[in-house]
Coordinates of C-alpha atoms in Angstrom, one line a residue:
Chain A
X1 CA 87.2 123.3 127.3
X2 CA 86.7 125.4 130.4
X3 CA 83.1 125.6 131.5
X4 CA 81.2 127.1 134.5
X5 CA 77.9 125.6 135.6
X6 CA 75.3 127.2 137.8
X7 CA 72.6 124.7 138.4
X8 CA 70.1 127.0 140.2
X9 CA 68.4 129.4 137.7
X10 CA 66.5 131.1 140.6
X11 CA 66.6 131.1 144.3
X12 CA 64.6 132.9 147.1
X13 CA 65.6 133.6 150.6
X14 CA 63.9 135.4 153.5
X15 CA 65.5 138.7 154.6
X16 CA 68.1 138.2 157.3
X17 CA 68.4 134.5 156.5
X18 CA 71.4 132.8 154.9
X19 CA 71.5 131.5 151.3
X20 CA 74.1 129.5 149.3
X21 CA 74.5 129.7 145.6
X22 CA 76.2 126.7 143.8
X23 CA 78.8 126.7 141.1
X24 CA 80.9 124.0 139.5
X25 CA 83.6 124.4 136.9
X26 CA 85.6 122.2 134.6
X27 CA 89.3 122.8 133.9
X28 CA 92.6 121.0 133.5
X29 CA 94.5 124.0 134.8
X30 CA 96.0 124.1 138.3
X31 CA 96.5 127.9 138.6
X32 CA 93.3 130.0 138.1
X33 CA 91.0 132.5 139.6
X34 CA 87.3 132.2 140.5
X35 CA 84.9 135.1 141.0
X36 CA 81.4 135.8 142.0
X37 CA 79.9 138.9 140.2
X38 CA 76.6 140.5 141.1
X39 CA 74.4 142.2 138.4
X40 CA 71.5 144.2 139.8
X41 CA 68.7 145.5 137.5
X42 CA 71.0 148.6 136.8
X43 CA 73.1 146.1 134.8
X44 CA 76.4 147.1 136.4
X45 CA 78.5 143.9 136.9
X46 CA 79.9 144.2 140.4
X47 CA 82.7 142.0 141.8
X48 CA 81.5 140.4 145.0
X49 CA 84.4 138.1 145.9
X50 CA 87.5 136.6 144.3
X51 CA 89.4 133.4 145.1
X52 CA 92.9 132.3 143.9
X53 CA 93.0 128.6 143.3
X54 CA 96.4 128.2 145.0
X55 CA 95.0 129.6 148.3
X56 CA 93.4 126.9 150.5
X57 CA 91.8 129.5 152.7
X58 CA 88.2 130.4 151.6
X59 CA 87.8 134.1 150.7
X60 CA 85.5 136.3 152.8
X61 CA 84.1 139.8 152.2
X62 CA 81.8 140.9 155.0
X63 CA 78.5 139.0 154.7
X64 CA 79.8 137.1 151.6
X65 CA 82.0 134.0 151.8
X66 CA 82.9 131.1 149.6
X67 CA 83.3 127.4 150.0
X68 CA 86.1 126.5 147.5
X69 CA 86.6 122.7 147.0
X70 CA 89.4 122.5 144.4
X71 CA 89.3 118.7 144.1
X72 CA 85.6 118.7 143.5
X73 CA 85.8 121.8 141.3
X74 CA 83.1 123.5 143.3
X75 CA 82.9 127.2 144.3
X76 CA 79.7 128.1 146.2
X77 CA 78.8 131.5 147.5
X78 CA 77.2 132.0 150.9
X79 CA 75.4 135.2 151.7
X80 CA 74.7 135.7 155.4
X81 CA 72.1 138.1 156.9
X82 CA 70.5 138.6 153.4
X83 CA 69.4 142.2 152.7
X84 CA 66.9 143.5 150.1
X85 CA 69.8 145.1 148.2
X86 CA 71.3 141.6 147.6
X87 CA 68.5 140.9 145.1
X88 CA 70.3 140.5 141.7
X89 CA 71.6 138.0 139.2
X90 CA 74.8 136.3 140.5
X91 CA 77.4 135.0 138.1
X92 CA 80.1 132.6 138.9
X93 CA 83.2 133.1 136.7
X94 CA 86.6 131.6 136.1
X95 CA 89.8 132.9 134.6
X96 CA 93.3 131.5 134.1
X97 CA 96.2 134.0 134.5
X98 CA 95.8 136.5 131.7
X99 CA 93.0 134.7 129.8
X100 CA 89.4 135.8 129.3
X101 CA 86.8 135.4 132.0
X102 CA 84.3 132.6 131.4
X103 CA 80.9 133.1 133.1
X104 CA 78.1 130.8 134.1
X105 CA 74.5 131.4 133.1
X106 CA 73.7 133.0 136.4
X107 CA 71.4 132.6 139.4
X108 CA 68.6 135.1 140.0
X109 CA 68.3 135.7 143.7
X110 CA 65.1 137.0 145.2
X111 CA 65.0 138.4 148.7
X112 CA 61.6 138.1 150.5
X113 CA 60.8 140.8 153.0
Chain B
X1 CA 88.0 158.2 140.8
X2 CA 85.8 157.5 137.9
X3 CA 85.0 153.9 137.2
X4 CA 84.5 152.3 133.8
X5 CA 82.2 154.4 131.6
X6 CA 80.4 153.4 128.4
X7 CA 78.5 155.2 125.8
X8 CA 75.8 155.3 124.6
X9 CA 73.6 153.6 127.2
X10 CA 71.0 152.5 124.7
X11 CA 71.0 152.2 120.9
X12 CA 68.5 151.1 118.3
X13 CA 69.7 150.0 114.8
X14 CA 68.3 148.1 111.9
X15 CA 69.7 145.0 110.2
X16 CA 72.6 145.6 108.0
X17 CA 73.7 148.8 109.7
X18 CA 77.0 149.4 111.5
X19 CA 77.4 150.5 115.1
X20 CA 80.2 151.8 117.3
X21 CA 80.3 151.5 121.1
X22 CA 82.7 153.3 123.3
X23 CA 84.4 152.6 126.6
X24 CA 86.7 154.5 128.9
X25 CA 88.6 152.4 131.4
X26 CA 89.0 153.0 135.1
X27 CA 91.8 155.4 135.9
X28 CA 95.2 153.5 136.0
X29 CA 94.0 150.6 133.9
X30 CA 95.6 149.7 130.6
X31 CA 93.6 146.8 129.3
X32 CA 90.0 146.7 127.9
X33 CA 87.9 143.6 127.3
X34 CA 84.5 143.5 125.6
X35 CA 81.7 141.0 126.4
X36 CA 78.3 140.4 124.8
X37 CA 75.5 139.4 127.2
X38 CA 72.4 138.1 125.5
X39 CA 69.1 138.3 127.5
X40 CA 69.1 135.7 130.3
X41 CA 72.7 134.6 129.7
X42 CA 76.1 135.2 131.1
X43 CA 78.5 137.5 129.3
X44 CA 80.5 136.0 126.4
X45 CA 84.1 137.2 125.8
X46 CA 84.5 139.1 122.4
X47 CA 88.1 140.4 122.6
X48 CA 90.7 142.2 124.6
X49 CA 92.9 145.1 123.8
X50 CA 96.3 146.0 125.3
X51 CA 98.8 148.5 124.0
X52 CA 96.4 149.3 121.1
X53 CA 96.6 145.7 119.9
X54 CA 94.0 142.9 120.0
X55 CA 95.5 140.6 122.5
X56 CA 92.9 137.8 122.7
X57 CA 89.7 137.0 120.8
X58 CA 86.7 134.9 121.6
X59 CA 84.5 133.0 119.1
X60 CA 83.0 136.0 117.3
X61 CA 83.0 136.7 113.6
X62 CA 85.1 139.3 111.9
X63 CA 82.1 141.6 111.8
X64 CA 83.1 142.4 115.3
X65 CA 86.2 144.6 115.4
X66 CA 87.7 147.0 117.9
X67 CA 90.3 149.6 118.5
X68 CA 92.2 151.0 121.5
X69 CA 93.5 154.5 121.6
X70 CA 96.7 155.8 123.2
X71 CA 94.6 157.0 126.3
X72 CA 93.5 153.4 126.7
X73 CA 89.9 154.0 125.8
X74 CA 88.4 151.6 123.3
X75 CA 85.7 151.2 120.7
X76 CA 83.8 148.1 119.6
X77 CA 82.5 148.1 116.0
X78 CA 79.9 145.7 114.6
X79 CA 79.3 145.7 110.9
X80 CA 76.3 144.2 109.0
X81 CA 74.2 144.0 112.1
X82 CA 72.0 140.9 112.6
X83 CA 68.9 140.5 114.8
X84 CA 71.0 138.2 116.9
X85 CA 73.4 140.9 117.8
X86 CA 70.8 142.4 120.1
X87 CA 72.4 142.3 123.5
X88 CA 74.0 144.1 126.4
X89 CA 77.6 144.9 125.5
X90 CA 79.8 145.2 128.5
X91 CA 83.3 146.7 128.7
X92 CA 85.7 145.7 131.4
X93 CA 89.1 147.3 132.3
X94 CA 92.0 145.9 134.2
X95 CA 95.7 146.4 134.7
X96 CA 98.1 143.9 133.1
X97 CA 100.9 143.3 135.4
X98 CA 104.4 142.9 134.1
X99 CA 104.1 139.2 135.0
X100 CA 101.3 138.9 132.4
X101 CA 98.7 138.4 135.1
X102 CA 95.7 140.7 135.1
X103 CA 94.3 142.4 138.0
X104 CA 90.6 142.0 138.6
X105 CA 88.4 143.2 135.7
X106 CA 86.0 146.0 136.6
X107 CA 82.9 146.4 134.4
X108 CA 81.1 149.4 133.0
X109 CA 77.3 149.7 133.0
X110 CA 77.0 148.4 129.5
X111 CA 75.3 149.5 126.2
X112 CA 72.0 148.0 125.4
X113 CA 71.8 147.4 121.6
X114 CA 68.6 146.5 119.9
X115 CA 68.6 145.5 116.3
X116 CA 65.3 145.7 114.4

């Protein structure tokens, strides 16, 4: 069965510093997608970044980047120059082609001013 | 361009009642997925609708049913509500490519259901 594990229930980072959120997943598939979603207190689930498993290059979106290690089944999110608006729950998620999305339990990120 | 919208935002029901939640997909999207998010947990997949048919289903009982209309909007119905059905219900829309691969799913703000 496919599973997604986020081992850090909560993390804190000083404003303007860099933080890395960890995620591991379990799958026997070779073609899949990985996502990081952000859910602020407003509850809206917002896509932060997406990675196709067949791409070796790590995805980057402005201050957000991932470290995708396919063999290790690891998909961490790095947030650079952390801002107060980055405070939220972050969910790592996995999907194969047209299948459902499987989410981890989330990591709550606190930004310290 | 309106994103995914859901109604109502909050709902309070009592055990045994029935509830209907509504979702309008993002413009241009044809597929709607529903997720249940219990407090402190990640979302769990309920089912997905495409071309007015249930295309995939997660591990939820038959009390959970849905519908998709010709304009791609969707409803989630839950019968015989239990206390454990209290959760945030999220709707996500996407475009199913002809290859069968979905574009990224975009989520609505959710409906918070409280069952007393």
